[in-house]
PDB file of C-alpha atoms and ligand atoms in Angstrom:
ATOM      1  CA  UNK A   1      -6.552 -30.029 -15.982  1.00  0.00           C
ATOM      2  CA  UNK A   2      -4.593 -26.788 -16.759  1.00  0.00           C
ATOM      3  CA  UNK A   3      -4.600 -24.112 -14.056  1.00  0.00           C
ATOM      4  CA  UNK A   4      -6.723 -21.062 -14.855  1.00  0.00           C
ATOM      5  CA  UNK A   5      -4.776 -17.792 -15.242  1.00  0.00           C
ATOM      6  CA  UNK A   6      -4.854 -15.280 -12.385  1.00  0.00           C
ATOM      7  CA  UNK A   7      -8.181 -13.499 -12.617  1.00  0.00           C
ATOM      8  CA  UNK A   8     -10.117 -11.051 -10.449  1.00  0.00           C
ATOM      9  CA  UNK A   9     -13.264 -11.377 -12.552  1.00  0.00           C
ATOM     10  CA  UNK A  10     -16.397 -10.710 -10.550  1.00  0.00           C
ATOM     11  CA  UNK A  11     -14.461  -9.243  -7.605  1.00  0.00           C
ATOM     12  CA  UNK A  12     -15.389  -5.832  -6.212  1.00  0.00           C
ATOM     13  CA  UNK A  13     -12.353  -3.866  -5.051  1.00  0.00           C
ATOM     14  CA  UNK A  14     -11.591  -0.699  -3.123  1.00  0.00           C
ATOM     15  CA  UNK A  15      -8.191   0.944  -3.688  1.00  0.00           C
ATOM     16  CA  UNK A  16      -7.163   3.791  -1.380  1.00  0.00           C
ATOM     17  CA  UNK A  17      -4.526   6.275  -2.506  1.00  0.00           C
ATOM     18  CA  UNK A  18      -5.795   5.423  -5.973  1.00  0.00           C
ATOM     19  CA  UNK A  19      -5.196   8.847  -7.500  1.00  0.00           C
ATOM     20  CA  UNK A  20      -1.429   8.360  -7.802  1.00  0.00           C
ATOM     21  CA  UNK A  21       1.528   5.998  -7.911  1.00  0.00           C
ATOM     22  CA  UNK A  22       1.198   2.416  -6.726  1.00  0.00           C
ATOM     23  CA  UNK A  23      -2.521   2.827  -5.933  1.00  0.00           C
ATOM     24  CA  UNK A  24      -3.396   4.170  -9.386  1.00  0.00           C
ATOM     25  CA  UNK A  25      -1.456   1.417 -11.151  1.00  0.00           C
ATOM     26  CA  UNK A  26      -2.943  -1.265  -8.907  1.00  0.00           C
ATOM     27  CA  UNK A  27      -6.442   0.006  -9.662  1.00  0.00           C
ATOM     28  CA  UNK A  28      -5.655  -0.231 -13.386  1.00  0.00           C
ATOM     29  CA  UNK A  29      -4.144  -3.714 -13.249  1.00  0.00           C
ATOM     30  CA  UNK A  30      -6.925  -5.090 -11.039  1.00  0.00           C
ATOM     31  CA  UNK A  31      -9.420  -3.652 -13.556  1.00  0.00           C
ATOM     32  CA  UNK A  32      -7.494  -5.372 -16.371  1.00  0.00           C
ATOM     33  CA  UNK A  33      -7.747  -8.645 -14.393  1.00  0.00           C
ATOM     34  CA  UNK A  34     -11.529  -8.266 -14.348  1.00  0.00           C
ATOM     35  CA  UNK A  35     -12.343  -6.626 -11.016  1.00  0.00           C
ATOM     36  CA  UNK A  36     -14.729  -3.721 -10.676  1.00  0.00           C
ATOM     37  CA  UNK A  37     -12.856  -1.024  -8.785  1.00  0.00           C
ATOM     38  CA  UNK A  38     -13.682   2.018  -6.676  1.00  0.00           C
ATOM     39  CA  UNK A  39     -10.835   4.379  -5.884  1.00  0.00           C
ATOM     40  CA  UNK A  40     -10.519   6.618  -2.860  1.00  0.00           C
ATOM     41  CA  UNK A  41      -8.139   9.501  -2.261  1.00  0.00           C
ATOM     42  CA  UNK A  42      -7.853  12.777  -0.416  1.00  0.00           C
ATOM     43  CA  UNK A  43      -7.465  14.670  -3.701  1.00  0.00           C
ATOM     44  CA  UNK A  44     -10.271  15.123  -6.249  1.00  0.00           C
ATOM     45  CA  UNK A  45      -8.163  15.930  -9.348  1.00  0.00           C
ATOM     46  CA  UNK A  46      -6.140  12.779  -9.891  1.00  0.00           C
ATOM     47  CA  UNK A  47      -9.021  10.705  -8.623  1.00  0.00           C
ATOM     48  CA  UNK A  48     -11.469  11.504 -11.406  1.00  0.00           C
ATOM     49  CA  UNK A  49      -8.716  11.409 -14.065  1.00  0.00           C
ATOM     50  CA  UNK A  50      -7.514   7.927 -13.022  1.00  0.00           C
ATOM     51  CA  UNK A  51     -11.065   6.632 -12.612  1.00  0.00           C
ATOM     52  CA  UNK A  52     -12.037   7.935 -16.062  1.00  0.00           C
ATOM     53  CA  UNK A  53      -8.931   6.432 -17.699  1.00  0.00           C
ATOM     54  CA  UNK A  54      -9.475   2.925 -16.352  1.00  0.00           C
ATOM     55  CA  UNK A  55     -13.254   2.708 -16.003  1.00  0.00           C
ATOM     56  CA  UNK A  56     -13.295   2.771 -12.197  1.00  0.00           C
ATOM     57  CA  UNK A  57     -15.636   4.535  -9.785  1.00  0.00           C
ATOM     58  CA  UNK A  58     -14.195   7.687  -8.197  1.00  0.00           C
ATOM     59  CA  UNK A  59     -15.421   7.982  -4.630  1.00  0.00           C
ATOM     60  CA  UNK A  60     -16.133  11.335  -3.029  1.00  0.00           C
ATOM     61  CA  UNK A  61     -12.684  12.445  -1.802  1.00  0.00           C
ATOM     62  CA  UNK A  62     -11.916  11.729   1.828  1.00  0.00           C
ATOM     63  CA  UNK A  63      -9.115  11.490   4.357  1.00  0.00           C
ATOM     64  CA  UNK A  64      -8.110   8.031   5.613  1.00  0.00           C
ATOM     65  CA  UNK A  65      -7.066   9.623   8.928  1.00  0.00           C
ATOM     66  CA  UNK A  66     -10.691  10.551   9.641  1.00  0.00           C
ATOM     67  CA  UNK A  67     -12.944   7.776  10.945  1.00  0.00           C
ATOM     68  CA  UNK A  68     -16.175   9.199   9.497  1.00  0.00           C
ATOM     69  CA  UNK A  69     -14.535   9.743   6.083  1.00  0.00           C
ATOM     70  CA  UNK A  70     -13.297   6.151   6.005  1.00  0.00           C
ATOM     71  CA  UNK A  71     -16.627   4.650   7.006  1.00  0.00           C
ATOM     72  CA  UNK A  72     -18.360   6.774   4.359  1.00  0.00           C
ATOM     73  CA  UNK A  73     -15.834   5.871   1.609  1.00  0.00           C
ATOM     74  CA  UNK A  74     -16.073   2.141   2.314  1.00  0.00           C
ATOM     75  CA  UNK A  75     -19.873   2.267   2.368  1.00  0.00           C
ATOM     76  CA  UNK A  76     -19.891   4.354  -0.826  1.00  0.00           C
ATOM     77  CA  UNK A  77     -17.607   1.817  -2.532  1.00  0.00           C
ATOM     78  CA  UNK A  78     -19.799  -1.125  -1.500  1.00  0.00           C
ATOM     79  CA  UNK A  79     -22.942   0.702  -2.639  1.00  0.00           C
ATOM     80  CA  UNK A  80     -21.403   1.615  -6.020  1.00  0.00           C
ATOM     81  CA  UNK A  81     -19.984  -1.858  -6.679  1.00  0.00           C
ATOM     82  CA  UNK A  82     -22.813  -3.900  -5.136  1.00  0.00           C
ATOM     83  CA  UNK A  83     -20.552  -5.279  -2.385  1.00  0.00           C
ATOM     84  CA  UNK A  84     -16.902  -5.490  -1.415  1.00  0.00           C
ATOM     85  CA  UNK A  85     -14.467  -8.394  -1.857  1.00  0.00           C
ATOM     86  CA  UNK A  86     -10.991  -6.846  -2.066  1.00  0.00           C
ATOM     87  CA  UNK A  87      -9.144  -3.887  -0.546  1.00  0.00           C
ATOM     88  CA  UNK A  88      -5.747  -2.401  -1.391  1.00  0.00           C
ATOM     89  CA  UNK A  89      -4.579   0.146   1.202  1.00  0.00           C
ATOM     90  CA  UNK A  90      -2.142   2.386  -0.679  1.00  0.00           C
ATOM     91  CA  UNK A  91      -2.895   5.843   0.798  1.00  0.00           C
ATOM     92  CA  UNK A  92       0.358   6.938   2.380  1.00  0.00           C
ATOM     93  CA  UNK A  93       2.700   9.771   3.189  1.00  0.00           C
ATOM     94  CA  UNK A  94       6.524   9.910   3.237  1.00  0.00           C
ATOM     95  CA  UNK A  95       8.668  11.333   6.026  1.00  0.00           C
ATOM     96  CA  UNK A  96      10.136  14.798   5.645  1.00  0.00           C
ATOM     97  CA  UNK A  97      13.576  13.107   6.100  1.00  0.00           C
ATOM     98  CA  UNK A  98      15.248  15.647   8.363  1.00  0.00           C
ATOM     99  CA  UNK A  99      17.393  15.083  11.442  1.00  0.00           C
ATOM    100  CA  UNK A 100      15.239  13.695  14.243  1.00  0.00           C
ATOM    101  CA  UNK A 101      16.128  16.559  16.625  1.00  0.00           C
ATOM    102  CA  UNK A 102      14.765  19.029  14.032  1.00  0.00           C
ATOM    103  CA  UNK A 103      11.564  17.139  13.211  1.00  0.00           C
ATOM    104  CA  UNK A 104       8.137  18.735  13.557  1.00  0.00           C
ATOM    105  CA  UNK A 105       5.910  16.587  15.782  1.00  0.00           C
ATOM    106  CA  UNK A 106       2.786  17.507  13.819  1.00  0.00           C
ATOM    107  CA  UNK A 107       4.358  16.168  10.627  1.00  0.00           C
ATOM    108  CA  UNK A 108       5.555  13.067  12.528  1.00  0.00           C
ATOM    109  CA  UNK A 109       2.012  12.440  13.779  1.00  0.00           C
ATOM    110  CA  UNK A 110       0.531  13.029  10.322  1.00  0.00           C
ATOM    111  CA  UNK A 111       2.710  10.266   8.853  1.00  0.00           C
ATOM    112  CA  UNK A 112       1.638   7.851  11.616  1.00  0.00           C
ATOM    113  CA  UNK A 113      -2.011   8.816  11.236  1.00  0.00           C
ATOM    114  CA  UNK A 114      -2.040   8.464   7.442  1.00  0.00           C
ATOM    115  CA  UNK A 115      -0.097   5.230   7.141  1.00  0.00           C
ATOM    116  CA  UNK A 116      -1.023   3.306  10.297  1.00  0.00           C
ATOM    117  CA  UNK A 117      -4.300   4.709  11.633  1.00  0.00           C
ATOM    118  CA  UNK A 118      -5.624   5.085   8.063  1.00  0.00           C
ATOM    119  CA  UNK A 119      -4.797   1.494   7.144  1.00  0.00           C
ATOM    120  CA  UNK A 120      -6.361   0.241  10.380  1.00  0.00           C
ATOM    121  CA  UNK A 121      -9.545   2.278   9.884  1.00  0.00           C
ATOM    122  CA  UNK A 122     -10.028   1.060   6.297  1.00  0.00           C
ATOM    123  CA  UNK A 123      -9.462  -2.584   7.312  1.00  0.00           C
ATOM    124  CA  UNK A 124     -11.964  -2.213  10.162  1.00  0.00           C
ATOM    125  CA  UNK A 125     -14.653  -0.626   7.994  1.00  0.00           C
ATOM    126  CA  UNK A 126     -14.138  -3.202   5.222  1.00  0.00           C
ATOM    127  CA  UNK A 127     -14.383  -6.090   7.678  1.00  0.00           C
ATOM    128  CA  UNK A 128     -17.804  -4.894   8.804  1.00  0.00           C
ATOM    129  CA  UNK A 129     -18.926  -5.799   5.274  1.00  0.00           C
ATOM    130  CA  UNK A 130     -16.679  -8.845   4.744  1.00  0.00           C
ATOM    131  CA  UNK A 131     -17.312 -10.625   8.067  1.00  0.00           C
ATOM    132  CA  UNK A 132     -21.044 -11.222   7.501  1.00  0.00           C
ATOM    133  CA  UNK A 133     -20.366 -12.545   3.966  1.00  0.00           C
ATOM    134  CA  UNK A 134     -17.486 -14.686   5.360  1.00  0.00           C
ATOM    135  CA  UNK A 135     -15.122 -13.805   2.512  1.00  0.00           C
ATOM    136  CA  UNK A 136     -12.694 -11.089   1.486  1.00  0.00           C
ATOM    137  CA  UNK A 137      -9.031 -10.322   0.897  1.00  0.00           C
ATOM    138  CA  UNK A 138      -7.086  -7.247   1.982  1.00  0.00           C
ATOM    139  CA  UNK A 139      -3.575  -6.159   1.020  1.00  0.00           C
ATOM    140  CA  UNK A 140      -1.904  -3.433   3.055  1.00  0.00           C
ATOM    141  CA  UNK A 141       1.153  -1.524   1.902  1.00  0.00           C
ATOM    142  CA  UNK A 142       4.124  -1.740   4.253  1.00  0.00           C
ATOM    143  CA  UNK A 143       7.713  -0.914   3.203  1.00  0.00           C
ATOM    144  CA  UNK A 144      11.306  -2.052   3.576  1.00  0.00           C
ATOM    145  CA  UNK A 145      11.434   0.950   5.950  1.00  0.00           C
ATOM    146  CA  UNK A 146       9.271  -1.061   8.350  1.00  0.00           C
ATOM    147  CA  UNK A 147      11.947  -3.753   8.700  1.00  0.00           C
ATOM    148  CA  UNK A 148      15.352  -2.040   8.691  1.00  0.00           C
ATOM    149  CA  UNK A 149      16.274   1.166  10.492  1.00  0.00           C
ATOM    150  CA  UNK A 150      16.553   4.187   8.191  1.00  0.00           C
ATOM    151  CA  UNK A 151      18.152   7.334   9.693  1.00  0.00           C
ATOM    152  CA  UNK A 152      15.836  10.399   9.835  1.00  0.00           C
ATOM    153  CA  UNK A 153      12.733   8.297   9.073  1.00  0.00           C
ATOM    154  CA  UNK A 154      11.349   7.405  12.520  1.00  0.00           C
ATOM    155  CA  UNK A 155       7.697   8.138  11.724  1.00  0.00           C
ATOM    156  CA  UNK A 156       7.578   6.384   8.369  1.00  0.00           C
ATOM    157  CA  UNK A 157       9.456   3.298   9.598  1.00  0.00           C
ATOM    158  CA  UNK A 158       7.339   3.030  12.746  1.00  0.00           C
ATOM    159  CA  UNK A 159       4.140   3.419  10.728  1.00  0.00           C
ATOM    160  CA  UNK A 160       5.126   0.680   8.280  1.00  0.00           C
ATOM    161  CA  UNK A 161       6.295  -1.706  11.038  1.00  0.00           C
ATOM    162  CA  UNK A 162       2.884  -1.041  12.581  1.00  0.00           C
ATOM    163  CA  UNK A 163       1.168  -1.880   9.293  1.00  0.00           C
ATOM    164  CA  UNK A 164       2.935  -5.268   9.290  1.00  0.00           C
ATOM    165  CA  UNK A 165       1.734  -6.031  12.840  1.00  0.00           C
ATOM    166  CA  UNK A 166      -1.820  -4.851  12.172  1.00  0.00           C
ATOM    167  CA  UNK A 167      -1.779  -7.109   9.100  1.00  0.00           C
ATOM    168  CA  UNK A 168      -0.686 -10.143  11.118  1.00  0.00           C
ATOM    169  CA  UNK A 169      -3.119  -9.459  13.970  1.00  0.00           C
ATOM    170  CA  UNK A 170      -6.097  -9.031  11.641  1.00  0.00           C
ATOM    171  CA  UNK A 171      -5.128 -12.138   9.659  1.00  0.00           C
ATOM    172  CA  UNK A 172      -5.249 -14.127  12.901  1.00  0.00           C
ATOM    173  CA  UNK A 173      -8.505 -12.534  14.069  1.00  0.00           C
ATOM    174  CA  UNK A 174     -10.397 -12.871  10.796  1.00  0.00           C
ATOM    175  CA  UNK A 175      -8.893 -16.046   9.284  1.00  0.00           C
ATOM    176  CA  UNK A 176     -11.659 -18.203  10.753  1.00  0.00           C
ATOM    177  CA  UNK A 177     -14.194 -15.937   9.063  1.00  0.00           C
ATOM    178  CA  UNK A 178     -12.756 -16.433   5.585  1.00  0.00           C
ATOM    179  CA  UNK A 179     -10.956 -13.096   5.316  1.00  0.00           C
ATOM    180  CA  UNK A 180      -7.292 -13.064   4.315  1.00  0.00           C
ATOM    181  CA  UNK A 181      -5.090 -10.098   5.240  1.00  0.00           C
ATOM    182  CA  UNK A 182      -1.604  -9.707   3.768  1.00  0.00           C
ATOM    183  CA  UNK A 183       0.884  -6.929   3.074  1.00  0.00           C
ATOM    184  CA  UNK A 184       3.320  -6.031   0.355  1.00  0.00           C
ATOM    185  CA  UNK A 185       6.551  -4.348   1.417  1.00  0.00           C
ATOM    186  CA  UNK A 186       7.964  -2.405  -1.528  1.00  0.00           C
ATOM    187  CA  UNK A 187      11.524  -1.214  -1.813  1.00  0.00           C
ATOM    188  CA  UNK A 188      12.128   1.965  -3.792  1.00  0.00           C
ATOM    189  CA  UNK A 189       9.456   2.239  -6.518  1.00  0.00           C
ATOM    190  CA  UNK A 190       9.385   5.027  -9.138  1.00  0.00           C
ATOM    191  CA  UNK A 191       6.227   6.965  -8.221  1.00  0.00           C
ATOM    192  CA  UNK A 192       5.475  10.662  -7.643  1.00  0.00           C
ATOM    193  CA  UNK A 193       6.375  10.107  -3.947  1.00  0.00           C
ATOM    194  CA  UNK A 194       9.877   8.892  -4.810  1.00  0.00           C
ATOM    195  CA  UNK A 195      10.287  11.383  -7.685  1.00  0.00           C
ATOM    196  CA  UNK A 196       9.680  14.158  -5.140  1.00  0.00           C
ATOM    197  CA  UNK A 197      12.308  12.721  -2.777  1.00  0.00           C
ATOM    198  CA  UNK A 198      14.754  12.590  -5.706  1.00  0.00           C
ATOM    199  CA  UNK A 199      13.909  16.179  -6.737  1.00  0.00           C
ATOM    200  CA  UNK A 200      14.425  17.331  -3.132  1.00  0.00           C
ATOM    201  CA  UNK A 201      17.784  15.484  -3.090  1.00  0.00           C
ATOM    202  CA  UNK A 202      16.572  13.437  -0.114  1.00  0.00           C
ATOM    203  CA  UNK A 203      17.595  10.159  -1.775  1.00  0.00           C
ATOM    204  CA  UNK A 204      20.347   9.198  -4.239  1.00  0.00           C
ATOM    205  CA  UNK A 205      19.168   6.866  -7.032  1.00  0.00           C
ATOM    206  CA  UNK A 206      22.647   5.583  -7.911  1.00  0.00           C
ATOM    207  CA  UNK A 207      23.378   4.561  -4.334  1.00  0.00           C
ATOM    208  CA  UNK A 208      20.008   2.817  -4.055  1.00  0.00           C
ATOM    209  CA  UNK A 209      20.640   0.933  -7.305  1.00  0.00           C
ATOM    210  CA  UNK A 210      24.096  -0.131  -6.090  1.00  0.00           C
ATOM    211  CA  UNK A 211      22.589  -1.320  -2.765  1.00  0.00           C
ATOM    212  CA  UNK A 212      19.840  -3.364  -4.521  1.00  0.00           C
ATOM    213  CA  UNK A 213      20.657  -6.936  -5.679  1.00  0.00           C
ATOM    214  CA  UNK A 214      18.525  -6.527  -8.825  1.00  0.00           C
ATOM    215  CA  UNK A 215      20.352  -3.248  -9.524  1.00  0.00           C
ATOM    216  CA  UNK A 216      17.388  -0.956 -10.155  1.00  0.00           C
ATOM    217  CA  UNK A 217      14.363   0.734  -8.637  1.00  0.00           C
ATOM    218  CA  UNK A 218      11.019  -1.023  -9.017  1.00  0.00           C
ATOM    219  CA  UNK A 219       7.983  -0.145 -11.120  1.00  0.00           C
ATOM    220  CA  UNK A 220       4.502   0.294  -9.608  1.00  0.00           C
ATOM    221  CA  UNK A 221       3.280  -2.522 -11.862  1.00  0.00           C
ATOM    222  CA  UNK A 222       5.584  -4.930 -10.020  1.00  0.00           C
ATOM    223  CA  UNK A 223       3.889  -4.106  -6.695  1.00  0.00           C
ATOM    224  CA  UNK A 224       0.405  -4.224  -8.241  1.00  0.00           C
ATOM    225  CA  UNK A 225       1.074  -7.699  -9.678  1.00  0.00           C
ATOM    226  CA  UNK A 226       2.258  -9.027  -6.306  1.00  0.00           C
ATOM    227  CA  UNK A 227      -0.861  -7.591  -4.664  1.00  0.00           C
ATOM    228  CA  UNK A 228      -3.070  -9.122  -7.369  1.00  0.00           C
ATOM    229  CA  UNK A 229      -1.537 -12.528  -6.643  1.00  0.00           C
ATOM    230  CA  UNK A 230      -2.169 -12.126  -2.910  1.00  0.00           C
ATOM    231  CA  UNK A 231      -5.880 -11.338  -3.330  1.00  0.00           C
ATOM    232  CA  UNK A 232      -6.419 -13.907  -6.093  1.00  0.00           C
ATOM    233  CA  UNK A 233      -7.541 -17.512  -5.983  1.00  0.00           C
ATOM    234  CA  UNK A 234      -3.879 -18.432  -6.502  1.00  0.00           C
ATOM    235  CA  UNK A 235      -3.177 -17.560  -2.846  1.00  0.00           C
ATOM    236  CA  UNK A 236      -6.008 -19.240  -0.894  1.00  0.00           C
ATOM    237  CA  UNK A 237      -3.719 -20.473   1.910  1.00  0.00           C
ATOM    238  CA  UNK A 238      -1.701 -17.266   2.313  1.00  0.00           C
ATOM    239  CA  UNK A 239      -2.632 -14.897   5.121  1.00  0.00           C
ATOM    240  CA  UNK A 240      -0.708 -12.740   7.570  1.00  0.00           C
ATOM    241  CA  UNK A 241       2.338 -12.631   5.342  1.00  0.00           C
ATOM    242  CA  UNK A 242       4.478  -9.706   4.231  1.00  0.00           C
ATOM    243  CA  UNK A 243       5.610 -10.111   0.633  1.00  0.00           C
ATOM    244  CA  UNK A 244       8.721  -8.041  -0.088  1.00  0.00           C
ATOM    245  CA  UNK A 245       8.732  -6.477  -3.542  1.00  0.00           C
ATOM    246  CA  UNK A 246      12.133  -4.904  -3.160  1.00  0.00           C
ATOM    247  CA  UNK A 247      14.592  -6.265  -5.743  1.00  0.00           C
ATOM    248  CA  UNK A 248      16.329  -8.113  -2.912  1.00  0.00           C
ATOM    249  CA  UNK A 249      16.915  -4.995  -0.734  1.00  0.00           C
ATOM    250  CA  UNK A 250      16.098  -6.734   2.565  1.00  0.00           C
ATOM    251  CA  UNK A 251      18.021  -9.866   1.605  1.00  0.00           C
ATOM    252  CA  UNK A 252      21.295  -7.943   1.385  1.00  0.00           C
ATOM    253  CA  UNK A 253      23.340  -7.774   4.560  1.00  0.00           C
ATOM    254  CA  UNK A 254      26.806  -7.003   3.223  1.00  0.00           C
ATOM    255  CA  UNK A 255      28.863  -3.848   3.495  1.00  0.00           C
ATOM    256  CA  UNK A 256      28.567  -1.122   0.848  1.00  0.00           C
ATOM    257  CA  UNK A 257      27.513  -1.942  -2.695  1.00  0.00           C
ATOM    258  CA  UNK A 258      26.172  -5.384  -3.627  1.00  0.00           C
ATOM    259  CA  UNK A 259      28.760  -5.784  -6.385  1.00  0.00           C
ATOM    260  CA  UNK A 260      31.741  -5.094  -4.128  1.00  0.00           C
ATOM    261  CA  UNK A 261      30.523  -6.501  -0.780  1.00  0.00           C
TER     262      UNK A 261
HETATM  263  N1  NAD B   1       7.138   4.572  -3.833  1.00  0.00           N
HETATM  264  C1  NAD B   1       7.867   3.806  -3.022  1.00  0.00           C
HETATM  265  O1  NAD B   1       9.073   3.644  -3.203  1.00  0.00           O
HETATM  266  C2  NAD B   1       7.215   3.136  -1.850  1.00  0.00           C
HETATM  267  C3  NAD B   1       7.982   2.208  -1.132  1.00  0.00           C
HETATM  268  C4  NAD B   1       7.401   1.548  -0.069  1.00  0.00           C
HETATM  269  C5  NAD B   1       6.103   1.812   0.288  1.00  0.00           C
HETATM  270  N2  NAD B   1       5.393   2.738  -0.416  1.00  0.00           N
HETATM  271  C6  NAD B   1       4.030   2.976   0.007  1.00  0.00           C
HETATM  272  O2  NAD B   1       3.167   2.782  -1.097  1.00  0.00           O
HETATM  273  C7  NAD B   1       1.989   3.572  -0.928  1.00  0.00           C
HETATM  274  C8  NAD B   1       1.767   4.419  -2.170  1.00  0.00           C
HETATM  275  O3  NAD B   1       2.877   5.265  -2.328  1.00  0.00           O
HETATM  276  P1  NAD B   1       3.227   5.968  -3.715  1.00  0.00           P
HETATM  277  O4  NAD B   1       4.684   5.907  -3.867  1.00  0.00           O
HETATM  278  O5  NAD B   1       2.323   5.446  -4.766  1.00  0.00           O
HETATM  279  O6  NAD B   1       2.871   7.484  -3.327  1.00  0.00           O
HETATM  280  P2  NAD B   1       1.984   8.585  -4.056  1.00  0.00           P
HETATM  281  O7  NAD B   1       2.272   9.838  -3.299  1.00  0.00           O
HETATM  282  O8  NAD B   1       2.215   8.553  -5.522  1.00  0.00           O
HETATM  283  O9  NAD B   1       0.488   8.110  -3.769  1.00  0.00           O
HETATM  284  C9  NAD B   1      -0.050   8.156  -2.472  1.00  0.00           C
HETATM  285  C10 NAD B   1      -1.515   8.560  -2.588  1.00  0.00           C
HETATM  286  O10 NAD B   1      -2.069   8.560  -1.251  1.00  0.00           O
HETATM  287  C11 NAD B   1      -2.931   9.692  -1.169  1.00  0.00           C
HETATM  288  N3  NAD B   1      -3.078  10.099   0.237  1.00  0.00           N
HETATM  289  C12 NAD B   1      -2.130  10.658   1.027  1.00  0.00           C
HETATM  290  N4  NAD B   1      -2.650  10.953   2.225  1.00  0.00           N
HETATM  291  C13 NAD B   1      -3.949  10.563   2.186  1.00  0.00           C
HETATM  292  C14 NAD B   1      -5.007  10.618   3.133  1.00  0.00           C
HETATM  293  N5  NAD B   1      -4.820  11.130   4.356  1.00  0.00           N
HETATM  294  N6  NAD B   1      -6.219  10.122   2.775  1.00  0.00           N
HETATM  295  C15 NAD B   1      -6.421   9.612   1.532  1.00  0.00           C
HETATM  296  N7  NAD B   1      -5.451   9.542   0.597  1.00  0.00           N
HETATM  297  C16 NAD B   1      -4.233  10.026   0.924  1.00  0.00           C
HETATM  298  C17 NAD B   1      -2.224  10.763  -1.977  1.00  0.00           C
HETATM  299  O11 NAD B   1      -3.107  11.815  -2.340  1.00  0.00           O
HETATM  300  C18 NAD B   1      -1.706   9.966  -3.156  1.00  0.00           C
HETATM  301  O12 NAD B   1      -2.648   9.944  -4.225  1.00  0.00           O
HETATM  302  C19 NAD B   1       2.224   4.396   0.350  1.00  0.00           C
HETATM  303  O13 NAD B   1       1.628   3.764   1.445  1.00  0.00           O
HETATM  304  C20 NAD B   1       3.729   4.376   0.484  1.00  0.00           C
HETATM  305  O14 NAD B   1       4.138   4.591   1.818  1.00  0.00           O
HETATM  306  C21 NAD B   1       5.911   3.405  -1.480  1.00  0.00           C
END
């Protein structure tokens, strides 16, 4: 009997941070795989444009840092889609990347609140729907920054390490109730977030390429496909894992460039 192709047909999915970058592309690819999708974001503009382009539901904009916004967005998604089976937590914010002694604590806290508190709040609200139905799959977005130490990025790295631990803890707590919780950990992916860091000269593309075994930055599609696998029926025994989508970044432990190490 041949295996069926990966499909999300009949699944009802919420994608946060869906107005841009990895979230927008994931919403599109999950739609193409057959899911009905509701997208959430803090910004109204990109949200309605992306939703219109891919045939998704644009939720009333909201802030994942705010408990009442999150509860409302999750309920709105479930009401619009007729239930909730899948969640992709892509809403996120980069560090300012300045010397730690010069960092603004309000900005530091905002990164933690967006990436860690926001992910936690969305998982919690989604589980209130998934636990009674005894099924569901969630993918959180961590980062290679949550594993290795990156100078000048204490908030972002701490938030993404936290996302990995929240993922593992929730996988253990909810596994017996039929809910799987996993994370993807992207390396450098060409999105508006990374384009801004390049424009601000905060990161050097050539040096990143030389440090990456596959020799290039990633595409949002490559993260979206990994996340689709994790929520699909192809991954029924996978929970609590962090899947690196990083071109080999975390595998490399040599000095300098991969080619000359
Ligand atoms: N691009 C990369 O190289 C990379 C690498 C590792 C991890 N990530 C993570 O992937 C996720 C998506 O990043 P991206 O590169 O697509 O960035 P992006 O800036 O293109 O998209 C992030 C989206 O999140 C939304 N958002 C920000 N704060 C929010 C809030 N408080 N409430 C609701 N929505 C909010 C933004 O409006 C935006 O639409 C983030 O969690 C990011 O940390 C990205």
